[in-house]
Amino acid sequence: MGFIQAFTGAIGGMFADQWKEFFTVPQGVSPSAGVIPAVQQQQNQGRGSNVKGSQNIITNGSIIVVPEGFGLLTFESGAITGFVAQPGGYTFTSTDPNAQSFFSGGGLIESTIKMSWERFKFGGIPGSQQAAFFVNLKEIPDNKFGTQAEIYWDDAYLQTQVGAVTRGSYTLKITDPIVFVRNFVPVEFITAGTTKPFDFADFDNKAAAQLFTEVVASLSAAFSHYTNDPDKGNRITRLQQDAVGFANSLNVAVEQNYQWKVDRGLEIVKAALLAIEYDEDTKALLSDVRKADALSGQRGNSFLQQSVARGMEAAGSNPNGGGAIGMGFMGMGMQAAGGMAQGLQQSPDAQAGMPAQAGAAQAPMQPAPAPVGAPIEGVPAPEAVGAQAPAAPAAVDPYEELTKLKGLLDNGIISQEDFDKKKAELLGL
């Protein structure tokens, strides 16, 4: 009973000439079709071409050609009677007791599907009529997903909850046709005489729509799995650059929630995020992260030097304020500011990105400005002009403050968030 193999591989010219009629996959079948009824192909000028397909009923002696990338399943009374995954030509028989009902192409098909065949195969000799269907074993593309509202997940790097609206597509593969057809495909698609394929892209296909819903419901867990995986660098900004990595995370989330591979014989292979729009809070967090990244390491030293120099220039040119601060900066000028910046860059602690050792003596950068109230040539004494104006507060050295704060951060006294906030204040970001 079952199938007798006539040849393997693609059909050759000799067989095309010899076999006037045979069953195979219809031409023009959609790449998103998962299960397709077999159709009869007839000769036309010496070579096969599709004409109006007949019902997918094969009988004793029927010839079937299995193309590359497809498997063949036969049914009787809703039960599986045969399976072929190896490309080639076959003759169906219900009388030969030595005929085999299972053919495999090896690899995953050999190890996985053969177990399913033993579990679900039809017991007994098949009857004279069998319903024949082809199962798409290729990667099935363009399965779309999307969200209309934000989805949220906890992000380890940002240390808070983030949200986004997203859309994209994924490819999937039928890894176990027997489990897929038996456990998931509605009976209307595997009934003798049907001509309608099971198409994953068909919006009227309620089973395919269920898969879409389950993928959308798993997106939050997939994002969380990806962004909280140390191997991925914990960066949500890498999501759109890593189609395979995100597909793995999506596959893990779907399997945990809905057991696609175990219960349905399906697996997500690749996924692409076509768009991801973060909510306003997440955008603000990402902006802060980019600034913090820019101010780290050697680039941070450069930015700090520029910030100190700009601060000195602004204070020295301010006509209204600053009192002793403005005078001191004016006296130092941009040349002194450049010297300070160079000193910061040459400092071994600054180059290493570490704070100076506590208590270490620091070389003076410039002579301090004259104390307020000291006699200055050409300036009248305070007694001559009335009461002395209140002294201005002492100048704040951004680098010195940052050094102190870095020491507190390294000792665990303040948090990274406190450090970043104070740094932004000192540098005027």
PDB file of N, CA and C in Angstrom, residues 181-272:
ATOM      1  N   VAL A 181      -0.765  19.895   9.905  1.00  0.00           N
ATOM      2  CA  VAL A 181      -2.036  19.583   9.258  1.00  0.00           C
ATOM      3  C   VAL A 181      -3.015  18.952  10.248  1.00  0.00           C
ATOM      4  N   ARG A 182      -2.520  18.068  11.052  1.00  0.00           N
ATOM      5  CA  ARG A 182      -3.418  17.340  11.957  1.00  0.00           C
ATOM      6  C   ARG A 182      -3.919  18.216  13.105  1.00  0.00           C
ATOM      7  N   ASN A 183      -3.070  19.096  13.635  1.00  0.00           N
ATOM      8  CA  ASN A 183      -3.434  19.859  14.833  1.00  0.00           C
ATOM      9  C   ASN A 183      -3.946  21.260  14.561  1.00  0.00           C
ATOM     10  N   PHE A 184      -3.686  21.812  13.366  1.00  0.00           N
ATOM     11  CA  PHE A 184      -3.982  23.233  13.190  1.00  0.00           C
ATOM     12  C   PHE A 184      -4.827  23.555  11.960  1.00  0.00           C
ATOM     13  N   VAL A 185      -4.590  22.905  10.835  1.00  0.00           N
ATOM     14  CA  VAL A 185      -5.293  23.259   9.603  1.00  0.00           C
ATOM     15  C   VAL A 185      -6.766  22.863   9.710  1.00  0.00           C
ATOM     16  N   PRO A 186      -7.707  23.790   9.473  1.00  0.00           N
ATOM     17  CA  PRO A 186      -9.136  23.455   9.525  1.00  0.00           C
ATOM     18  C   PRO A 186      -9.499  22.393   8.489  1.00  0.00           C
ATOM     19  N   VAL A 187     -10.511  21.622   8.802  1.00  0.00           N
ATOM     20  CA  VAL A 187     -10.878  20.486   7.961  1.00  0.00           C
ATOM     21  C   VAL A 187     -11.295  20.913   6.564  1.00  0.00           C
ATOM     22  N   GLU A 188     -11.806  22.133   6.419  1.00  0.00           N
ATOM     23  CA  GLU A 188     -12.249  22.588   5.100  1.00  0.00           C
ATOM     24  C   GLU A 188     -11.106  22.643   4.087  1.00  0.00           C
ATOM     25  N   PHE A 189      -9.857  22.731   4.580  1.00  0.00           N
ATOM     26  CA  PHE A 189      -8.715  22.822   3.663  1.00  0.00           C
ATOM     27  C   PHE A 189      -8.105  21.457   3.341  1.00  0.00           C
ATOM     28  N   ILE A 190      -8.535  20.396   3.991  1.00  0.00           N
ATOM     29  CA  ILE A 190      -7.967  19.063   3.754  1.00  0.00           C
ATOM     30  C   ILE A 190      -9.065  18.038   3.470  1.00  0.00           C
ATOM     31  N   THR A 191     -10.120  18.498   2.812  1.00  0.00           N
ATOM     32  CA  THR A 191     -11.242  17.643   2.458  1.00  0.00           C
ATOM     33  C   THR A 191     -11.136  17.247   1.004  1.00  0.00           C
ATOM     34  N   ALA A 192     -11.480  16.007   0.706  1.00  0.00           N
ATOM     35  CA  ALA A 192     -11.455  15.534  -0.677  1.00  0.00           C
ATOM     36  C   ALA A 192     -12.346  16.404  -1.550  1.00  0.00           C
ATOM     37  N   GLY A 193     -11.800  16.821  -2.687  1.00  0.00           N
ATOM     38  CA  GLY A 193     -12.555  17.631  -3.628  1.00  0.00           C
ATOM     39  C   GLY A 193     -12.369  19.120  -3.469  1.00  0.00           C
ATOM     40  N   THR A 194     -11.737  19.571  -2.375  1.00  0.00           N
ATOM     41  CA  THR A 194     -11.551  21.007  -2.197  1.00  0.00           C
ATOM     42  C   THR A 194     -10.493  21.544  -3.156  1.00  0.00           C
ATOM     43  N   THR A 195     -10.651  22.779  -3.540  1.00  0.00           N
ATOM     44  CA  THR A 195      -9.672  23.432  -4.426  1.00  0.00           C
ATOM     45  C   THR A 195      -9.043  24.657  -3.764  1.00  0.00           C
ATOM     46  N   LYS A 196      -9.413  24.912  -2.529  1.00  0.00           N
ATOM     47  CA  LYS A 196      -8.953  26.120  -1.838  1.00  0.00           C
ATOM     48  C   LYS A 196      -7.712  25.816  -1.009  1.00  0.00           C
ATOM     49  N   PRO A 197      -6.608  26.542  -1.250  1.00  0.00           N
ATOM     50  CA  PRO A 197      -5.397  26.314  -0.448  1.00  0.00           C
ATOM     51  C   PRO A 197      -5.491  27.002   0.910  1.00  0.00           C
ATOM     52  N   PHE A 198      -4.713  26.493   1.861  1.00  0.00           N
ATOM     53  CA  PHE A 198      -4.551  27.169   3.154  1.00  0.00           C
ATOM     54  C   PHE A 198      -3.466  28.216   2.973  1.00  0.00           C
ATOM     55  N   ASP A 199      -3.863  29.495   2.968  1.00  0.00           N
ATOM     56  CA  ASP A 199      -2.937  30.598   2.687  1.00  0.00           C
ATOM     57  C   ASP A 199      -2.765  31.431   3.950  1.00  0.00           C
ATOM     58  N   PHE A 200      -1.502  31.583   4.383  1.00  0.00           N
ATOM     59  CA  PHE A 200      -1.231  32.361   5.593  1.00  0.00           C
ATOM     60  C   PHE A 200      -1.566  33.835   5.422  1.00  0.00           C
ATOM     61  N   ALA A 201      -1.576  34.328   4.178  1.00  0.00           N
ATOM     62  CA  ALA A 201      -1.841  35.740   3.920  1.00  0.00           C
ATOM     63  C   ALA A 201      -3.315  36.026   3.662  1.00  0.00           C
ATOM     64  N   ASP A 202      -4.160  35.015   3.718  1.00  0.00           N
ATOM     65  CA  ASP A 202      -5.586  35.190   3.456  1.00  0.00           C
ATOM     66  C   ASP A 202      -6.266  35.742   4.707  1.00  0.00           C
ATOM     67  N   PHE A 203      -6.804  36.957   4.608  1.00  0.00           N
ATOM     68  CA  PHE A 203      -7.427  37.596   5.769  1.00  0.00           C
ATOM     69  C   PHE A 203      -8.722  36.891   6.173  1.00  0.00           C
ATOM     70  N   ASP A 204      -9.308  36.135   5.243  1.00  0.00           N
ATOM     71  CA  ASP A 204     -10.521  35.387   5.570  1.00  0.00           C
ATOM     72  C   ASP A 204     -10.206  34.044   6.218  1.00  0.00           C
ATOM     73  N   ASN A 205      -8.935  33.687   6.279  1.00  0.00           N
ATOM     74  CA  ASN A 205      -8.515  32.440   6.907  1.00  0.00           C
ATOM     75  C   ASN A 205      -8.397  32.678   8.416  1.00  0.00           C
ATOM     76  N   LYS A 206      -9.358  32.188   9.181  1.00  0.00           N
ATOM     77  CA  LYS A 206      -9.392  32.480  10.611  1.00  0.00           C
ATOM     78  C   LYS A 206      -8.212  31.850  11.348  1.00  0.00           C
ATOM     79  N   ALA A 207      -7.735  30.714  10.867  1.00  0.00           N
ATOM     80  CA  ALA A 207      -6.574  30.087  11.507  1.00  0.00           C
ATOM     81  C   ALA A 207      -5.335  30.952  11.325  1.00  0.00           C
ATOM     82  N   ALA A 208      -5.126  31.496  10.112  1.00  0.00           N
ATOM     83  CA  ALA A 208      -3.989  32.385   9.863  1.00  0.00           C
ATOM     84  C   ALA A 208      -4.134  33.670  10.658  1.00  0.00           C
ATOM     85  N   ALA A 209      -5.362  34.189  10.788  1.00  0.00           N
ATOM     86  CA  ALA A 209      -5.590  35.391  11.587  1.00  0.00           C
ATOM     87  C   ALA A 209      -5.253  35.148  13.056  1.00  0.00           C
ATOM     88  N   GLN A 210      -5.483  33.932  13.534  1.00  0.00           N
ATOM     89  CA  GLN A 210      -5.129  33.591  14.908  1.00  0.00           C
ATOM     90  C   GLN A 210      -3.623  33.674  15.117  1.00  0.00           C
ATOM     91  N   LEU A 211      -2.856  33.239  14.134  1.00  0.00           N
ATOM     92  CA  LEU A 211      -1.396  33.335  14.227  1.00  0.00           C
ATOM     93  C   LEU A 211      -0.953  34.786  14.320  1.00  0.00           C
ATOM     94  N   PHE A 212      -1.577  35.653  13.535  1.00  0.00           N
ATOM     95  CA  PHE A 212      -1.258  37.085  13.575  1.00  0.00           C
ATOM     96  C   PHE A 212      -1.502  37.633  14.983  1.00  0.00           C
ATOM     97  N   THR A 213      -2.644  37.288  15.561  1.00  0.00           N
ATOM     98  CA  THR A 213      -2.985  37.773  16.899  1.00  0.00           C
ATOM     99  C   THR A 213      -1.967  37.299  17.933  1.00  0.00           C
ATOM    100  N   GLU A 214      -1.537  36.055  17.818  1.00  0.00           N
ATOM    101  CA  GLU A 214      -0.590  35.507  18.783  1.00  0.00           C
ATOM    102  C   GLU A 214       0.787  36.157  18.662  1.00  0.00           C
ATOM    103  N   VAL A 215       1.194  36.497  17.446  1.00  0.00           N
ATOM    104  CA  VAL A 215       2.476  37.179  17.258  1.00  0.00           C
ATOM    105  C   VAL A 215       2.429  38.567  17.882  1.00  0.00           C
ATOM    106  N   VAL A 216       1.341  39.315  17.630  1.00  0.00           N
ATOM    107  CA  VAL A 216       1.211  40.651  18.204  1.00  0.00           C
ATOM    108  C   VAL A 216       1.211  40.584  19.732  1.00  0.00           C
ATOM    109  N   ALA A 217       0.524  39.574  20.273  1.00  0.00           N
ATOM    110  CA  ALA A 217       0.473  39.415  21.723  1.00  0.00           C
ATOM    111  C   ALA A 217       1.827  39.046  22.317  1.00  0.00           C
ATOM    112  N   SER A 218       2.745  38.555  21.500  1.00  0.00           N
ATOM    113  CA  SER A 218       4.067  38.133  21.976  1.00  0.00           C
ATOM    114  C   SER A 218       5.136  39.192  21.760  1.00  0.00           C
ATOM    115  N   LEU A 219       4.792  40.310  21.120  1.00  0.00           N
ATOM    116  CA  LEU A 219       5.802  41.322  20.795  1.00  0.00           C
ATOM    117  C   LEU A 219       6.435  41.918  22.044  1.00  0.00           C
ATOM    118  N   SER A 220       5.620  42.228  23.039  1.00  0.00           N
ATOM    119  CA  SER A 220       6.166  42.821  24.259  1.00  0.00           C
ATOM    120  C   SER A 220       7.201  41.903  24.901  1.00  0.00           C
ATOM    121  N   ALA A 221       6.884  40.614  24.989  1.00  0.00           N
ATOM    122  CA  ALA A 221       7.837  39.656  25.554  1.00  0.00           C
ATOM    123  C   ALA A 221       9.059  39.510  24.664  1.00  0.00           C
ATOM    124  N   ALA A 222       8.877  39.612  23.345  1.00  0.00           N
ATOM    125  CA  ALA A 222      10.012  39.497  22.424  1.00  0.00           C
ATOM    126  C   ALA A 222      10.966  40.674  22.576  1.00  0.00           C
ATOM    127  N   PHE A 223      10.418  41.897  22.675  1.00  0.00           N
ATOM    128  CA  PHE A 223      11.260  43.071  22.894  1.00  0.00           C
ATOM    129  C   PHE A 223      12.009  42.953  24.225  1.00  0.00           C
ATOM    130  N   SER A 224      11.305  42.525  25.252  1.00  0.00           N
ATOM    131  CA  SER A 224      11.943  42.376  26.558  1.00  0.00           C
ATOM    132  C   SER A 224      13.061  41.339  26.503  1.00  0.00           C
ATOM    133  N   HIS A 225      12.812  40.224  25.830  1.00  0.00           N
ATOM    134  CA  HIS A 225      13.824  39.172  25.726  1.00  0.00           C
ATOM    135  C   HIS A 225      15.061  39.671  24.994  1.00  0.00           C
ATOM    136  N   TYR A 226      14.853  40.461  23.933  1.00  0.00           N
ATOM    137  CA  TYR A 226      15.987  40.945  23.143  1.00  0.00           C
ATOM    138  C   TYR A 226      16.775  42.013  23.900  1.00  0.00           C
ATOM    139  N   THR A 227      16.076  43.025  24.430  1.00  0.00           N
ATOM    140  CA  THR A 227      16.788  44.154  25.036  1.00  0.00           C
ATOM    141  C   THR A 227      17.398  43.808  26.386  1.00  0.00           C
ATOM    142  N   ASN A 228      16.927  42.744  27.032  1.00  0.00           N
ATOM    143  CA  ASN A 228      17.484  42.341  28.321  1.00  0.00           C
ATOM    144  C   ASN A 228      18.464  41.181  28.194  1.00  0.00           C
ATOM    145  N   ASP A 229      18.835  40.851  26.962  1.00  0.00           N
ATOM    146  CA  ASP A 229      19.824  39.800  26.719  1.00  0.00           C
ATOM    147  C   ASP A 229      21.213  40.436  26.683  1.00  0.00           C
ATOM    148  N   PRO A 230      22.100  40.113  27.629  1.00  0.00           N
ATOM    149  CA  PRO A 230      23.438  40.731  27.637  1.00  0.00           C
ATOM    150  C   PRO A 230      24.200  40.507  26.334  1.00  0.00           C
ATOM    151  N   ASP A 231      23.943  39.410  25.647  1.00  0.00           N
ATOM    152  CA  ASP A 231      24.639  39.149  24.390  1.00  0.00           C
ATOM    153  C   ASP A 231      24.263  40.140  23.300  1.00  0.00           C
ATOM    154  N   LYS A 232      23.103  40.801  23.460  1.00  0.00           N
ATOM    155  CA  LYS A 232      22.655  41.779  22.467  1.00  0.00           C
ATOM    156  C   LYS A 232      23.082  43.197  22.850  1.00  0.00           C
ATOM    157  N   GLY A 233      23.803  43.347  23.963  1.00  0.00           N
ATOM    158  CA  GLY A 233      24.247  44.662  24.384  1.00  0.00           C
ATOM    159  C   GLY A 233      23.191  45.478  25.083  1.00  0.00           C
ATOM    160  N   ASN A 234      22.017  44.886  25.345  1.00  0.00           N
ATOM    161  CA  ASN A 234      20.953  45.582  26.071  1.00  0.00           C
ATOM    162  C   ASN A 234      20.588  46.915  25.419  1.00  0.00           C
ATOM    163  N   ARG A 235      20.553  46.971  24.131  1.00  0.00           N
ATOM    164  CA  ARG A 235      20.235  48.232  23.468  1.00  0.00           C
ATOM    165  C   ARG A 235      19.004  48.056  22.578  1.00  0.00           C
ATOM    166  N   ILE A 236      17.939  48.798  22.855  1.00  0.00           N
ATOM    167  CA  ILE A 236      16.754  48.696  22.022  1.00  0.00           C
ATOM    168  C   ILE A 236      16.992  49.319  20.647  1.00  0.00           C
ATOM    169  N   THR A 237      17.994  50.210  20.552  1.00  0.00           N
ATOM    170  CA  THR A 237      18.265  50.842  19.268  1.00  0.00           C
ATOM    171  C   THR A 237      18.853  49.875  18.253  1.00  0.00           C
ATOM    172  N   ARG A 238      19.242  48.675  18.680  1.00  0.00           N
ATOM    173  CA  ARG A 238      19.800  47.682  17.752  1.00  0.00           C
ATOM    174  C   ARG A 238      18.740  46.756  17.175  1.00  0.00           C
ATOM    175  N   LEU A 239      17.510  46.921  17.593  1.00  0.00           N
ATOM    176  CA  LEU A 239      16.446  46.011  17.167  1.00  0.00           C
ATOM    177  C   LEU A 239      16.307  45.968  15.648  1.00  0.00           C
ATOM    178  N   GLN A 240      16.289  47.126  15.005  1.00  0.00           N
ATOM    179  CA  GLN A 240      16.055  47.178  13.571  1.00  0.00           C
ATOM    180  C   GLN A 240      17.270  46.748  12.759  1.00  0.00           C
ATOM    181  N   GLN A 241      18.417  46.572  13.421  1.00  0.00           N
ATOM    182  CA  GLN A 241      19.628  46.173  12.706  1.00  0.00           C
ATOM    183  C   GLN A 241      19.887  44.666  12.772  1.00  0.00           C
ATOM    184  N   ASP A 242      19.091  43.954  13.529  1.00  0.00           N
ATOM    185  CA  ASP A 242      19.377  42.544  13.788  1.00  0.00           C
ATOM    186  C   ASP A 242      18.122  41.716  13.522  1.00  0.00           C
ATOM    187  N   ALA A 243      17.851  41.434  12.245  1.00  0.00           N
ATOM    188  CA  ALA A 243      16.639  40.716  11.864  1.00  0.00           C
ATOM    189  C   ALA A 243      16.629  39.297  12.416  1.00  0.00           C
ATOM    190  N   VAL A 244      17.766  38.624  12.349  1.00  0.00           N
ATOM    191  CA  VAL A 244      17.829  37.239  12.817  1.00  0.00           C
ATOM    192  C   VAL A 244      17.735  37.185  14.340  1.00  0.00           C
ATOM    193  N   GLY A 245      18.459  38.091  15.020  1.00  0.00           N
ATOM    194  CA  GLY A 245      18.440  38.100  16.477  1.00  0.00           C
ATOM    195  C   GLY A 245      17.058  38.392  17.026  1.00  0.00           C
ATOM    196  N   PHE A 246      16.363  39.371  16.428  1.00  0.00           N
ATOM    197  CA  PHE A 246      15.022  39.667  16.904  1.00  0.00           C
ATOM    198  C   PHE A 246      14.065  38.529  16.569  1.00  0.00           C
ATOM    199  N   ALA A 247      14.248  37.872  15.417  1.00  0.00           N
ATOM    200  CA  ALA A 247      13.409  36.717  15.073  1.00  0.00           C
ATOM    201  C   ALA A 247      13.556  35.616  16.108  1.00  0.00           C
ATOM    202  N   ASN A 248      14.777  35.393  16.575  1.00  0.00           N
ATOM    203  CA  ASN A 248      14.991  34.380  17.617  1.00  0.00           C
ATOM    204  C   ASN A 248      14.242  34.749  18.891  1.00  0.00           C
ATOM    205  N   SER A 249      14.305  36.033  19.265  1.00  0.00           N
ATOM    206  CA  SER A 249      13.590  36.471  20.460  1.00  0.00           C
ATOM    207  C   SER A 249      12.080  36.346  20.276  1.00  0.00           C
ATOM    208  N   LEU A 250      11.595  36.689  19.080  1.00  0.00           N
ATOM    209  CA  LEU A 250      10.165  36.554  18.804  1.00  0.00           C
ATOM    210  C   LEU A 250       9.754  35.094  18.811  1.00  0.00           C
ATOM    211  N   ASN A 251      10.595  34.240  18.253  1.00  0.00           N
ATOM    212  CA  ASN A 251      10.305  32.811  18.231  1.00  0.00           C
ATOM    213  C   ASN A 251      10.250  32.244  19.649  1.00  0.00           C
ATOM    214  N   VAL A 252      11.186  32.682  20.509  1.00  0.00           N
ATOM    215  CA  VAL A 252      11.194  32.226  21.902  1.00  0.00           C
ATOM    216  C   VAL A 252       9.915  32.664  22.608  1.00  0.00           C
ATOM    217  N   ALA A 253       9.503  33.928  22.393  1.00  0.00           N
ATOM    218  CA  ALA A 253       8.304  34.437  23.051  1.00  0.00           C
ATOM    219  C   ALA A 253       7.049  33.709  22.578  1.00  0.00           C
ATOM    220  N   VAL A 254       6.950  33.468  21.273  1.00  0.00           N
ATOM    221  CA  VAL A 254       5.787  32.769  20.729  1.00  0.00           C
ATOM    222  C   VAL A 254       5.741  31.331  21.233  1.00  0.00           C
ATOM    223  N   GLU A 255       6.897  30.697  21.287  1.00  0.00           N
ATOM    224  CA  GLU A 255       6.932  29.308  21.745  1.00  0.00           C
ATOM    225  C   GLU A 255       6.557  29.215  23.223  1.00  0.00           C
ATOM    226  N   GLN A 256       7.030  30.156  24.020  1.00  0.00           N
ATOM    227  CA  GLN A 256       6.682  30.150  25.446  1.00  0.00           C
ATOM    228  C   GLN A 256       5.194  30.374  25.663  1.00  0.00           C
ATOM    229  N   ASN A 257       4.598  31.231  24.844  1.00  0.00           N
ATOM    230  CA  ASN A 257       3.196  31.580  25.038  1.00  0.00           C
ATOM    231  C   ASN A 257       2.230  30.610  24.357  1.00  0.00           C
ATOM    232  N   TYR A 258       2.595  30.118  23.162  1.00  0.00           N
ATOM    233  CA  TYR A 258       1.615  29.376  22.354  1.00  0.00           C
ATOM    234  C   TYR A 258       2.116  28.039  21.814  1.00  0.00           C
ATOM    235  N   GLN A 259       3.373  27.680  22.055  1.00  0.00           N
ATOM    236  CA  GLN A 259       3.916  26.377  21.663  1.00  0.00           C
ATOM    237  C   GLN A 259       3.697  26.075  20.175  1.00  0.00           C
ATOM    238  N   TRP A 260       4.115  27.011  19.322  1.00  0.00           N
ATOM    239  CA  TRP A 260       3.971  26.800  17.886  1.00  0.00           C
ATOM    240  C   TRP A 260       4.714  25.552  17.411  1.00  0.00           C
ATOM    241  N   LYS A 261       5.952  25.422  17.814  1.00  0.00           N
ATOM    242  CA  LYS A 261       6.777  24.328  17.293  1.00  0.00           C
ATOM    243  C   LYS A 261       6.277  22.974  17.772  1.00  0.00           C
ATOM    244  N   VAL A 262       5.913  22.887  19.031  1.00  0.00           N
ATOM    245  CA  VAL A 262       5.511  21.604  19.608  1.00  0.00           C
ATOM    246  C   VAL A 262       4.115  21.207  19.171  1.00  0.00           C
ATOM    247  N   ASP A 263       3.169  22.148  19.233  1.00  0.00           N
ATOM    248  CA  ASP A 263       1.769  21.809  18.987  1.00  0.00           C
ATOM    249  C   ASP A 263       1.317  22.041  17.555  1.00  0.00           C
ATOM    250  N   ARG A 264       2.073  22.855  16.786  1.00  0.00           N
ATOM    251  CA  ARG A 264       1.605  23.215  15.450  1.00  0.00           C
ATOM    252  C   ARG A 264       2.616  22.950  14.351  1.00  0.00           C
ATOM    253  N   GLY A 265       3.832  22.574  14.706  1.00  0.00           N
ATOM    254  CA  GLY A 265       4.830  22.299  13.677  1.00  0.00           C
ATOM    255  C   GLY A 265       5.275  23.530  12.927  1.00  0.00           C
ATOM    256  N   LEU A 266       5.244  24.704  13.574  1.00  0.00           N
ATOM    257  CA  LEU A 266       5.618  25.966  12.940  1.00  0.00           C
ATOM    258  C   LEU A 266       6.771  26.610  13.678  1.00  0.00           C
ATOM    259  N   GLU A 267       7.554  27.407  12.950  1.00  0.00           N
ATOM    260  CA  GLU A 267       8.677  28.105  13.568  1.00  0.00           C
ATOM    261  C   GLU A 267       8.957  29.389  12.807  1.00  0.00           C
ATOM    262  N   ILE A 268       9.197  30.484  13.543  1.00  0.00           N
ATOM    263  CA  ILE A 268       9.577  31.762  12.926  1.00  0.00           C
ATOM    264  C   ILE A 268      11.060  31.716  12.582  1.00  0.00           C
ATOM    265  N   VAL A 269      11.396  32.115  11.361  1.00  0.00           N
ATOM    266  CA  VAL A 269      12.787  32.032  10.886  1.00  0.00           C
ATOM    267  C   VAL A 269      13.467  33.394  10.926  1.00  0.00           C
ATOM    268  N   LYS A 270      12.857  34.402  10.318  1.00  0.00           N
ATOM    269  CA  LYS A 270      13.434  35.754  10.288  1.00  0.00           C
ATOM    270  C   LYS A 270      12.320  36.763  10.543  1.00  0.00           C
ATOM    271  N   ALA A 271      12.705  37.918  11.070  1.00  0.00           N
ATOM    272  CA  ALA A 271      11.749  38.996  11.326  1.00  0.00           C
ATOM    273  C   ALA A 271      12.399  40.322  11.007  1.00  0.00           C
ATOM    274  N   ALA A 272      11.614  41.243  10.474  1.00  0.00           N
ATOM    275  CA  ALA A 272      12.110  42.583  10.127  1.00  0.00           C
ATOM    276  C   ALA A 272      11.156  43.618  10.692  1.00  0.00           C
TER     277      ALA A 272
END
